[in-house]
Structures are given as C-alpha cells and as structure tokens.
mmCIF file of N, CA and C in Angstrom:
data_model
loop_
_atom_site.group_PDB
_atom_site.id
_atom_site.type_symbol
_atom_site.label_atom_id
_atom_site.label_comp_id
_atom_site.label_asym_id
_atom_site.label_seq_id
_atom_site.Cartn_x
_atom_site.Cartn_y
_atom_site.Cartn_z
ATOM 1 N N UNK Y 1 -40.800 6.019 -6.711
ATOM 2 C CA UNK Y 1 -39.619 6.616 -6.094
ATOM 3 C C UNK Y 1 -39.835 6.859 -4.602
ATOM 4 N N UNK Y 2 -41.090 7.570 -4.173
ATOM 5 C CA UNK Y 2 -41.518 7.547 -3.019
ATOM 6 C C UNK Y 2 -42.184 6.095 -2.399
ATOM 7 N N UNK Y 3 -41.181 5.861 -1.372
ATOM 8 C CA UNK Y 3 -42.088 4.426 -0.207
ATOM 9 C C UNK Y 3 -41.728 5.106 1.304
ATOM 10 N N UNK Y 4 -42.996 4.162 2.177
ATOM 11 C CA UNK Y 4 -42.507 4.028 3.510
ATOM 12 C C UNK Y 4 -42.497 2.661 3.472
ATOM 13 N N UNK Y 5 -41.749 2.376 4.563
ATOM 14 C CA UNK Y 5 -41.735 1.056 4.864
ATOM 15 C C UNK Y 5 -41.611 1.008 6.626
ATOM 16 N N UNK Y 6 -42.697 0.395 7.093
ATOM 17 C CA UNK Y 6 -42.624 -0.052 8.567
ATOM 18 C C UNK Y 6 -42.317 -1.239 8.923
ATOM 19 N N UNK Y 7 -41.297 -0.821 10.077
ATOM 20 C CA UNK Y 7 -41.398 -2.302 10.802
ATOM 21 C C UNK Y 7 -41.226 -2.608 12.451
ATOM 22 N N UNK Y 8 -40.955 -3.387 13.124
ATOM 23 C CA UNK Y 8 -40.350 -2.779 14.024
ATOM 24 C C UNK Y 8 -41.856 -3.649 15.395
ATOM 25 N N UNK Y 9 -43.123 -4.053 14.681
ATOM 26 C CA UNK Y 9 -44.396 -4.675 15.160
ATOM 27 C C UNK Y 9 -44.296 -5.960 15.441
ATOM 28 N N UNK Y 10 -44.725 -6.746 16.310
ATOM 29 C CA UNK Y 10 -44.932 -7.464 17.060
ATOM 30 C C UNK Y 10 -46.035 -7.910 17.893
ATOM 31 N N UNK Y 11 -45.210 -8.868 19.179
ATOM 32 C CA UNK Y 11 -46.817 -9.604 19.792
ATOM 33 C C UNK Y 11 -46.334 -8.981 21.202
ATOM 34 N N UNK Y 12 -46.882 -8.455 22.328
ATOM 35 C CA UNK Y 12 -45.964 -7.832 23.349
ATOM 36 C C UNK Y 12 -47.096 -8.364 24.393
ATOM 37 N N UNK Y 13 -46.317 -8.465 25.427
ATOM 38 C CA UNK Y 13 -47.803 -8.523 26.750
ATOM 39 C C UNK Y 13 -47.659 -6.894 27.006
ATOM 40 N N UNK Y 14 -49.331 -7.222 27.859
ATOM 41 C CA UNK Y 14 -49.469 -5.314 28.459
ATOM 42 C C UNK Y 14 -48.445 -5.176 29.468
ATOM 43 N N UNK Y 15 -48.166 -3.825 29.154
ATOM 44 C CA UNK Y 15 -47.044 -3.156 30.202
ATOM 45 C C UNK Y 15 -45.575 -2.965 29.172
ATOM 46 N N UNK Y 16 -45.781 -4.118 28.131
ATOM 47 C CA UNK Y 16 -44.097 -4.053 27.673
ATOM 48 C C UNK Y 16 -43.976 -2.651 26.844
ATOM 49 N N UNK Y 17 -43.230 -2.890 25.524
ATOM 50 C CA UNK Y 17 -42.619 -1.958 24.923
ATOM 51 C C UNK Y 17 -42.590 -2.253 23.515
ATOM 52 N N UNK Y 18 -42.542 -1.463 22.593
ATOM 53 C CA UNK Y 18 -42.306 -2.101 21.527
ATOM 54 C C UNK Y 18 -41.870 -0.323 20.505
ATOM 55 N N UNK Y 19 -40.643 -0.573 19.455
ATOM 56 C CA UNK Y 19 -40.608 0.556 18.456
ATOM 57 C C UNK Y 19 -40.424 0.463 17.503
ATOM 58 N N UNK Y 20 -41.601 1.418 16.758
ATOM 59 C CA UNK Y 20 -41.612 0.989 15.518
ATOM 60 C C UNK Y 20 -40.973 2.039 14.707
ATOM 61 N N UNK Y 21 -40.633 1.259 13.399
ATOM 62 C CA UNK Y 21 -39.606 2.410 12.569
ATOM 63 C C UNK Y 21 -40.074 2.367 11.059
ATOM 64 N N UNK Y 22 -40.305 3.668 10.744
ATOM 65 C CA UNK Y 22 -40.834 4.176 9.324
ATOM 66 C C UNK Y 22 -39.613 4.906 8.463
ATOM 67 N N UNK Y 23 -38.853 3.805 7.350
ATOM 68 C CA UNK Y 23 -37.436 4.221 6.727
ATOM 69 C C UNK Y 23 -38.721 4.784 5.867
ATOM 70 N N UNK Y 24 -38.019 5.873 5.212
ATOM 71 C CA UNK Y 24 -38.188 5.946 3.589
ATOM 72 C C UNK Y 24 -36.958 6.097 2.849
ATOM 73 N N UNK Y 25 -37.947 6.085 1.360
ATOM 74 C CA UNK Y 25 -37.187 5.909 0.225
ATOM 75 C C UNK Y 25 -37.389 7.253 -0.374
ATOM 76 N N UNK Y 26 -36.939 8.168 -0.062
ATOM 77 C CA UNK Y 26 -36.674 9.267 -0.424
ATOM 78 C C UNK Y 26 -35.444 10.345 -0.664
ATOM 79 N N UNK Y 27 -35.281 10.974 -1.529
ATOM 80 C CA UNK Y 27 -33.915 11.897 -1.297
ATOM 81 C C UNK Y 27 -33.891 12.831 -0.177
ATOM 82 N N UNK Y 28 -34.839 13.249 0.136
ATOM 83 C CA UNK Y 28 -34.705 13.495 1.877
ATOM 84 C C UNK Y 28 -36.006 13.494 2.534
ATOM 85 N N UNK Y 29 -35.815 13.306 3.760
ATOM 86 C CA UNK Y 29 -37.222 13.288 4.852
ATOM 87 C C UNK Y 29 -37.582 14.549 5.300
ATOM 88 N N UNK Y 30 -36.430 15.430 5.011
ATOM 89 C CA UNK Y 30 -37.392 16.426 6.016
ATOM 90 C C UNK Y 30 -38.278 17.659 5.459
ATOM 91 N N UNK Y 31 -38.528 16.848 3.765
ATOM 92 C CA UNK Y 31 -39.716 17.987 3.175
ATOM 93 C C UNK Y 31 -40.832 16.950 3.793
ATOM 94 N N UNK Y 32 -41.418 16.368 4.485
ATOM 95 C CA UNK Y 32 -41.974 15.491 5.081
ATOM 96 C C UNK Y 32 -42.376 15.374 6.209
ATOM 97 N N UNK Y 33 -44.112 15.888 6.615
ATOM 98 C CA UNK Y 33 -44.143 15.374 7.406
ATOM 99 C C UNK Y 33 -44.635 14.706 7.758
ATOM 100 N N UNK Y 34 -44.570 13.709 8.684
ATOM 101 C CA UNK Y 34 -44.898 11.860 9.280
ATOM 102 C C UNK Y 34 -45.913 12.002 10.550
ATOM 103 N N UNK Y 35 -47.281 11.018 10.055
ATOM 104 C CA UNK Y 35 -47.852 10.627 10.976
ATOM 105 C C UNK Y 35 -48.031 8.916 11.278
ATOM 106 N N UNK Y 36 -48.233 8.718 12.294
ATOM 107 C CA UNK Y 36 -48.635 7.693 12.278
ATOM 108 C C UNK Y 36 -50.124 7.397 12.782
ATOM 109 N N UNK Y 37 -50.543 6.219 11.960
ATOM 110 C CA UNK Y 37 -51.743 5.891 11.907
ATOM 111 C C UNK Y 37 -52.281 4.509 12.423
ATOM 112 N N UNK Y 38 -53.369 4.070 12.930
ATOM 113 C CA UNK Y 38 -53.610 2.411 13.519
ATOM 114 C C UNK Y 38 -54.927 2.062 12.871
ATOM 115 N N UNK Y 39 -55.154 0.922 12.724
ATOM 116 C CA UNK Y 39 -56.549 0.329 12.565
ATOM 117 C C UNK Y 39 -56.589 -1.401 13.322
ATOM 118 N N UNK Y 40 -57.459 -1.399 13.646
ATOM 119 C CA UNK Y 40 -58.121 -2.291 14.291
ATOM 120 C C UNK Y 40 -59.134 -3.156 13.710
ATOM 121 N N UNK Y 41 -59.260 -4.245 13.591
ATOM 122 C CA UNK Y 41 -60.549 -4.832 12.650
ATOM 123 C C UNK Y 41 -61.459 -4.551 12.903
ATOM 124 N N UNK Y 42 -62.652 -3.972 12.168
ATOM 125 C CA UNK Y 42 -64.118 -3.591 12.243
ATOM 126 C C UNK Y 42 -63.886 -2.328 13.137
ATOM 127 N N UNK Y 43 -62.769 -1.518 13.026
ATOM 128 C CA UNK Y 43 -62.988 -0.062 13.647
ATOM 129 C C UNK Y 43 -61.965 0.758 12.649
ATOM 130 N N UNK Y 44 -62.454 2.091 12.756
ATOM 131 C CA UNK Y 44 -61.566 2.935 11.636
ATOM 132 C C UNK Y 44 -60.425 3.253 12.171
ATOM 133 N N UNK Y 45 -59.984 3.914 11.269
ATOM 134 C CA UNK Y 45 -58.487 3.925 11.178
ATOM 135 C C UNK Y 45 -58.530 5.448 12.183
ATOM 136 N N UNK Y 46 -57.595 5.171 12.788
ATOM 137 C CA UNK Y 46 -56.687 6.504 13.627
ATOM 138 C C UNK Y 46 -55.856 7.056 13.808
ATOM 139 N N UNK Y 47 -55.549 8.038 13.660
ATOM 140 C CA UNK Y 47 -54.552 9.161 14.437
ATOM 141 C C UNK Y 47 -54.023 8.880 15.512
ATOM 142 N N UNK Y 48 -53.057 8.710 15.584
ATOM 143 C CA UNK Y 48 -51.680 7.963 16.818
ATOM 144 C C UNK Y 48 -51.228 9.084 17.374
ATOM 145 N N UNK Y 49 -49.762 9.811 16.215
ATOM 146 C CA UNK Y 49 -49.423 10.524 16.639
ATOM 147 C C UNK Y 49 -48.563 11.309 15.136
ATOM 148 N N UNK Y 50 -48.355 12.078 15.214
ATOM 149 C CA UNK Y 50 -47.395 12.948 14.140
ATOM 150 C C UNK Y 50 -46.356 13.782 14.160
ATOM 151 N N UNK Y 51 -45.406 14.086 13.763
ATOM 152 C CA UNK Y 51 -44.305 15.081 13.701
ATOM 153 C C UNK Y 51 -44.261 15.932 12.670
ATOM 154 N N UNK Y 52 -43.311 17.145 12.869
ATOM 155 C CA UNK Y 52 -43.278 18.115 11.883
ATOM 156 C C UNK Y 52 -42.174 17.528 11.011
ATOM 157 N N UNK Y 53 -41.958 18.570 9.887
ATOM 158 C CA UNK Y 53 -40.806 18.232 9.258
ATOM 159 C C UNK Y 53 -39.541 18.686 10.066
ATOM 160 N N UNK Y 54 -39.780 19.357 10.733
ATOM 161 C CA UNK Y 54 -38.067 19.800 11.497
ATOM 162 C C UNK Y 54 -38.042 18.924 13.279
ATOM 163 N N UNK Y 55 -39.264 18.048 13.374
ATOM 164 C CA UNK Y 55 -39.250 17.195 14.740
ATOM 165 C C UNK Y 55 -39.327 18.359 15.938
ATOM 166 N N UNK Y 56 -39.394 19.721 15.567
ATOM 167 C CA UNK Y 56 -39.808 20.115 17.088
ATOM 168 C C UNK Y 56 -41.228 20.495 17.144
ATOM 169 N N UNK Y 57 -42.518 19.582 16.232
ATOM 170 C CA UNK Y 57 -43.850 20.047 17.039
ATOM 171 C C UNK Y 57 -44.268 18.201 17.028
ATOM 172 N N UNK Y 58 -44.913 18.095 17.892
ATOM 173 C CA UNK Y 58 -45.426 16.558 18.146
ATOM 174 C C UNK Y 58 -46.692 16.676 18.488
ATOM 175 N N UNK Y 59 -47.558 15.476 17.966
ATOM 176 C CA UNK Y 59 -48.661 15.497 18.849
ATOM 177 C C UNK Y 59 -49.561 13.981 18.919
ATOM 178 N N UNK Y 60 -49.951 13.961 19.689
ATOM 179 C CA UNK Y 60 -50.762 12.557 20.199
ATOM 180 C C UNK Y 60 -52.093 12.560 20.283
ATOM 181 N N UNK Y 61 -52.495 11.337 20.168
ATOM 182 C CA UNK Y 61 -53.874 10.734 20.199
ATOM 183 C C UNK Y 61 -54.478 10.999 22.050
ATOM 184 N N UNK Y 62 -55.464 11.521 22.465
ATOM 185 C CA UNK Y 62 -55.272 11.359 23.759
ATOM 186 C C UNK Y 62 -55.269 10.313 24.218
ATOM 187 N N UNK Y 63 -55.106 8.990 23.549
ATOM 188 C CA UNK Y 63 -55.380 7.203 24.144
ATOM 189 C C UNK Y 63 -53.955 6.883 24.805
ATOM 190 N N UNK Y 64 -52.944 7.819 23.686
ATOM 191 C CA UNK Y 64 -51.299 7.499 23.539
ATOM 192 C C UNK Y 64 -50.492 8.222 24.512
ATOM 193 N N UNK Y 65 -51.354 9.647 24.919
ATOM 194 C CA UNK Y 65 -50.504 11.027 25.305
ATOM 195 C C UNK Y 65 -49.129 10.039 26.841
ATOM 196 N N UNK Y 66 -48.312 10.266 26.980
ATOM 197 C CA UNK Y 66 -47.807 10.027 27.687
ATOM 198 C C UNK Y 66 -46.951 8.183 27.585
ATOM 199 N N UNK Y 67 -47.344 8.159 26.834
ATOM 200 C CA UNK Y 67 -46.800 6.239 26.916
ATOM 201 C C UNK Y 67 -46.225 6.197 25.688
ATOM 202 N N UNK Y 68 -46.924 6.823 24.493
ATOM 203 C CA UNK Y 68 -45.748 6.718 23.222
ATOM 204 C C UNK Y 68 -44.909 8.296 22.965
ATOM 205 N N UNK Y 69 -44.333 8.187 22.322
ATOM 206 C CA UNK Y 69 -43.097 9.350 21.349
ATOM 207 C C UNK Y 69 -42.886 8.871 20.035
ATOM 208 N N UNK Y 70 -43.173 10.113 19.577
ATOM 209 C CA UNK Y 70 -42.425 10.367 18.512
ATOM 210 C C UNK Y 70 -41.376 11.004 18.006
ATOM 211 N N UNK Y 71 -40.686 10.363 17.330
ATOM 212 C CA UNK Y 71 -39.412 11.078 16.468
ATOM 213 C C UNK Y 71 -38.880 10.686 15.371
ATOM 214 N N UNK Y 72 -38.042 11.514 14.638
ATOM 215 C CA UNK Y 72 -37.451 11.331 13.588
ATOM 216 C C UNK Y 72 -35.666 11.699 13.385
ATOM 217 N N UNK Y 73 -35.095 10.975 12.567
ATOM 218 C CA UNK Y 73 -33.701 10.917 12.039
ATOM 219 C C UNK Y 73 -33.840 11.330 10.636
ATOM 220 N N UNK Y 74 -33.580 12.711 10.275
ATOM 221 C CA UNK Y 74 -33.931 12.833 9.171
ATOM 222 C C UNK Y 74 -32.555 12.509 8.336
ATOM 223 N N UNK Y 75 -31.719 12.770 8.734
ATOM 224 C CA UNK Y 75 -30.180 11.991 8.303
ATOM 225 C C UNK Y 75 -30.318 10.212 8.408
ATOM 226 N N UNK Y 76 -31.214 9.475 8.680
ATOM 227 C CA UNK Y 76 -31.293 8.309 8.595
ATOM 228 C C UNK Y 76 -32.721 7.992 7.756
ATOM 229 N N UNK Y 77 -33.616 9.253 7.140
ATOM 230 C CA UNK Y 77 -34.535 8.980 6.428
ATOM 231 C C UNK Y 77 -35.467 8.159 7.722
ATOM 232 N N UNK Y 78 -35.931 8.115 8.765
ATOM 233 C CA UNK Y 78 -36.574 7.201 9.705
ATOM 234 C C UNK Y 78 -37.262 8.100 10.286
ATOM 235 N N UNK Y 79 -38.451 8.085 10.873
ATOM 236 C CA UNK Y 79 -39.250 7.916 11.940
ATOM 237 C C UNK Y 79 -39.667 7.180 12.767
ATOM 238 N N UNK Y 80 -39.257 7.455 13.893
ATOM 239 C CA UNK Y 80 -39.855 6.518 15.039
ATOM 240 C C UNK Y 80 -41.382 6.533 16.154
ATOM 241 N N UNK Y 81 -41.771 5.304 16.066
ATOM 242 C CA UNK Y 81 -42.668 5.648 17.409
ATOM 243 C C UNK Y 81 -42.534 4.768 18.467
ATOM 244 N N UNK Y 82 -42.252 5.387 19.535
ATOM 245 C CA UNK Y 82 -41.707 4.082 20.748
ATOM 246 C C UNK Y 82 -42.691 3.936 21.568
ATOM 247 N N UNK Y 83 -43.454 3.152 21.727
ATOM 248 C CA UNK Y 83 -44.800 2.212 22.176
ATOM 249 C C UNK Y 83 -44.685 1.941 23.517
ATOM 250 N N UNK Y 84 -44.908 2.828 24.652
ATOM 251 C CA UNK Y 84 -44.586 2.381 26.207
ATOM 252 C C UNK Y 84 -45.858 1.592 26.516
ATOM 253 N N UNK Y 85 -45.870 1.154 28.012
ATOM 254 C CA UNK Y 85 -47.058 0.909 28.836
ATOM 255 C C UNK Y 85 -48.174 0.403 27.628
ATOM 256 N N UNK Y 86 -47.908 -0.466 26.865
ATOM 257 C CA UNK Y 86 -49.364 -1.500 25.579
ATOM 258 C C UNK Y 86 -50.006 -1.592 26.512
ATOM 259 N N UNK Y 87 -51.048 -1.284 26.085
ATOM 260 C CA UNK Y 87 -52.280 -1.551 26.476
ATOM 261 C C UNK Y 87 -53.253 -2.897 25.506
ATOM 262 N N UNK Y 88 -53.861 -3.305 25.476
ATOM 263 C CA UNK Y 88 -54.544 -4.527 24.569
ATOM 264 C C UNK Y 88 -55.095 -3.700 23.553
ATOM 265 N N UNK Y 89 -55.824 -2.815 23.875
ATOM 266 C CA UNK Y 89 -57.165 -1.657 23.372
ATOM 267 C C UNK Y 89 -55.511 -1.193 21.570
ATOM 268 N N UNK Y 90 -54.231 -1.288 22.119
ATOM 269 C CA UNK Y 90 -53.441 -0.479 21.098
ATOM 270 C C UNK Y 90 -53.377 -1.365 20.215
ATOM 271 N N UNK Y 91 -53.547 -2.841 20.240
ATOM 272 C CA UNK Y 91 -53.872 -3.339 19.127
ATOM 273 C C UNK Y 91 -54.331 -3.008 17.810
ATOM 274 N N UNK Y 92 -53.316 -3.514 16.789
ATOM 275 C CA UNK Y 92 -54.223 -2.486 15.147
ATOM 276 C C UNK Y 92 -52.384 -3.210 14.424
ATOM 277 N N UNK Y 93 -52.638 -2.348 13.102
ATOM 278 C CA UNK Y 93 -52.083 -2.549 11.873
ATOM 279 C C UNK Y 93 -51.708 -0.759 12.018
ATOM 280 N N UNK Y 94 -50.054 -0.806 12.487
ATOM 281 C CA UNK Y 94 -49.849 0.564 12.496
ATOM 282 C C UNK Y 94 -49.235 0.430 11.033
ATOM 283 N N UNK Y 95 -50.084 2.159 11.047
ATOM 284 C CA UNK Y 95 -49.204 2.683 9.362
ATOM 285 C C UNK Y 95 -48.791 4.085 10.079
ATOM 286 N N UNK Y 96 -47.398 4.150 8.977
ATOM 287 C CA UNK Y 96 -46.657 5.530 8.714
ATOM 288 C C UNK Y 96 -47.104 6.064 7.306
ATOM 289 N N UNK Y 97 -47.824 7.543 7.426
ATOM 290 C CA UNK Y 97 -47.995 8.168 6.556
ATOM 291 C C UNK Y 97 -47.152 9.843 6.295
ATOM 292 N N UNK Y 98 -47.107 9.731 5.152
ATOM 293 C CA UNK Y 98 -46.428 11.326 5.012
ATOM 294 C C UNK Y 98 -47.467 11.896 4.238
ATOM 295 N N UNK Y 99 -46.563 13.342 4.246
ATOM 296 C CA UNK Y 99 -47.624 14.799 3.175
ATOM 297 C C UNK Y 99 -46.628 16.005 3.364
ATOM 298 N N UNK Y 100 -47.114 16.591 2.602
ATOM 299 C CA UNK Y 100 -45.902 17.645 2.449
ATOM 300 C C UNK Y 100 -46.524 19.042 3.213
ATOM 301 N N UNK Y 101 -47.576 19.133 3.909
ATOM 302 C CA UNK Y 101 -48.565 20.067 4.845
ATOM 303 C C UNK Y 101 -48.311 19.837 6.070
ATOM 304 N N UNK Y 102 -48.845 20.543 6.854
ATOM 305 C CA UNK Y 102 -48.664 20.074 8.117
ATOM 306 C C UNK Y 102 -49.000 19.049 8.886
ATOM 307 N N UNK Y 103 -49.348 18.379 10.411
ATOM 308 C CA UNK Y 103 -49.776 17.358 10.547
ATOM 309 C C UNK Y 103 -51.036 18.176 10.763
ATOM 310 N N UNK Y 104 -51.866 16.740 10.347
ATOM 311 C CA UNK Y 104 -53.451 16.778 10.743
ATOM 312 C C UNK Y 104 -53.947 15.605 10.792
ATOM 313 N N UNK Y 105 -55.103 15.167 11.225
ATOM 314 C CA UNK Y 105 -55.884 14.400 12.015
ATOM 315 C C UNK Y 105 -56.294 13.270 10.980
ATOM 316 N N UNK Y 106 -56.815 13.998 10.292
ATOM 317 C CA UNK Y 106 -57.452 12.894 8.885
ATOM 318 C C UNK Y 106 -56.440 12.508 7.737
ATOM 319 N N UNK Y 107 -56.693 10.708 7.998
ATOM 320 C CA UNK Y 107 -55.739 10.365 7.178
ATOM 321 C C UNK Y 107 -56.329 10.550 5.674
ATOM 322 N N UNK Y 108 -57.421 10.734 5.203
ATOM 323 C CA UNK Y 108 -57.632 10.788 3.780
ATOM 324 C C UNK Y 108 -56.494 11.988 3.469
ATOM 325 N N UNK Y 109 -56.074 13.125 4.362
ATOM 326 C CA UNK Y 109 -55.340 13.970 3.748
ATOM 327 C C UNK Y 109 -53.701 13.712 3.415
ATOM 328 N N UNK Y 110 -52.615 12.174 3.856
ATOM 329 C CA UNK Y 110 -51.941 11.896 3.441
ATOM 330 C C UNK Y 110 -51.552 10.835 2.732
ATOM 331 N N UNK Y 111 -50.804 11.365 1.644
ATOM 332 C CA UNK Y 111 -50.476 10.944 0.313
ATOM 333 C C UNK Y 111 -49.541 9.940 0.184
ATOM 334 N N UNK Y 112 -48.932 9.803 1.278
ATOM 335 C CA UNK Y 112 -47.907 8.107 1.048
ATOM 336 C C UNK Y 112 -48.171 7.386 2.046
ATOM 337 N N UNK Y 113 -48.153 6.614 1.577
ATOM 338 C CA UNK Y 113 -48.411 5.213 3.170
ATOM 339 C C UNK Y 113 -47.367 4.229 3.093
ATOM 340 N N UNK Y 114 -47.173 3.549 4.261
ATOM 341 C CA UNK Y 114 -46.427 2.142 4.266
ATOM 342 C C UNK Y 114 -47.248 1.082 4.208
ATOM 343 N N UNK Y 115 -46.885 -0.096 4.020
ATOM 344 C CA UNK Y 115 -47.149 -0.988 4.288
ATOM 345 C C UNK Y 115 -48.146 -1.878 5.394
ATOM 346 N N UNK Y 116 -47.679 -1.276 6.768
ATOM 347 C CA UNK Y 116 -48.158 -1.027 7.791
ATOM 348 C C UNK Y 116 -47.441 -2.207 8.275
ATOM 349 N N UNK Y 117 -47.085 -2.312 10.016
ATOM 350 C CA UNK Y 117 -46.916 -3.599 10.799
ATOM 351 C C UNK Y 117 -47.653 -3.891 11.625
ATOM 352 N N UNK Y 118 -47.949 -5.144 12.352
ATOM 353 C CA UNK Y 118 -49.186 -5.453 12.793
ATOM 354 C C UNK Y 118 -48.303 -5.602 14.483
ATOM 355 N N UNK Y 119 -49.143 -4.911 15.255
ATOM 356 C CA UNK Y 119 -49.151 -4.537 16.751
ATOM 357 C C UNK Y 119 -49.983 -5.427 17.560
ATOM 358 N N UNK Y 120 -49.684 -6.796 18.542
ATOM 359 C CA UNK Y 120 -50.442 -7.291 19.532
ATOM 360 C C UNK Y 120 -49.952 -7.232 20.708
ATOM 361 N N UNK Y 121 -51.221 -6.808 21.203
ATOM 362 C CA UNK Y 121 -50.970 -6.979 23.183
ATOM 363 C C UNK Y 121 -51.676 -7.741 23.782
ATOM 364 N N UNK Y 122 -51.111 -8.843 24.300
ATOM 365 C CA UNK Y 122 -51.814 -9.855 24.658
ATOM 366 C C UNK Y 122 -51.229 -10.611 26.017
ATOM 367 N N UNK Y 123 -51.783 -10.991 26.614
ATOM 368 C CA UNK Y 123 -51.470 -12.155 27.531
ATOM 369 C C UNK Y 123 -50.949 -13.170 27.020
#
C-alpha cells in the first residue's frame, strides 16, 4: 500500500539544474517525513537533505547547503528536490525515503524507499 516513486533524474552538465520528484502512494503525506538520500558507486549512501511533515523545518548535507531545496505538496502526495549549480562530485542514484519520526541522518532509520533515479553531471 505504501510506495515512493522517484523521478525527475537525468544526465546534466555542471552548472545546470535538474528536479527531482518523490509521488507517493499513500492516503496522505503529511504523517511523513521525507528525506532524501544519494549513493555513488563504491561510496556509501548519504544524507542530501530532508523535510518535516508540515515542510517548515529543512535541512541539508553541507555538500548541498545553498544549491539544492527542498519541498513538499502534501495535497499532491510529492516531494521535491531542486538540484541547482551540479556539481560532478553530486553524481549517485538519488533515493526518497520516509518514516514517521523526525528527520535524521541515518538512513538505516527509514522505513520506505523508492526506487531511486540515477543523477549525472558530466561534460
């Protein structure tokens, strides 16, 4: 009954833009709250950025602080993360994860995942 589903990933040169969007399949989003997560081949997985369930606490990776945002449509079941200034280094397999706690750092602590979409910055 519970999914995320991401999409929204691509191939971008550095400098562009790119946003990604985490629908779910839920009767509502905002017992929910959404982080997003990256991995990179042969490096672990990370902490991007996350929102509360009511979208007024946010917080970022310090790699991200200033170039991405987060938000959510909880009337559209969505979360967004809008990807400024790519860098190559942001390369990875972003996932959207939820939990019904607050946000925190470690993904072993949330309980739904997407799919994930795959993020390149390249020349």
């Amino acid at each position: 009954q519970t999914q995320f589903v991401e999409s929204g990933g691509g191939l971008v040169q550095p400098g562009g833009s790119l946003r990604l969007s985490c629908v779910a399949s839920v009767a509502t989003l905002d017992g929910y709250t959404v982080g997003w997560f990256r991995q990179a081949p042969g490096k672990e997985r990370e902490g991007v950025s996350c929102i509360s369930r009511s979208g007024t606490s946010t917080n970022y990776a310090d790699s991200v602080k200033g170039r991405f945002t987060i938000s959510r449509d909880n009337a559209k079941k969505t979360v967004y993360l809008q990807m400024n200034s790519l860098k190559p280094e942001d390369t990875a397999s972003y996932y959207c994860a939820a939990r019904f706690g607050t946000c925190v750092g470690n993904w072993t602590l949330y309980a739904y995942w997407g799919q994930g979409t795959q993020v390149t910055v390249s020349s």
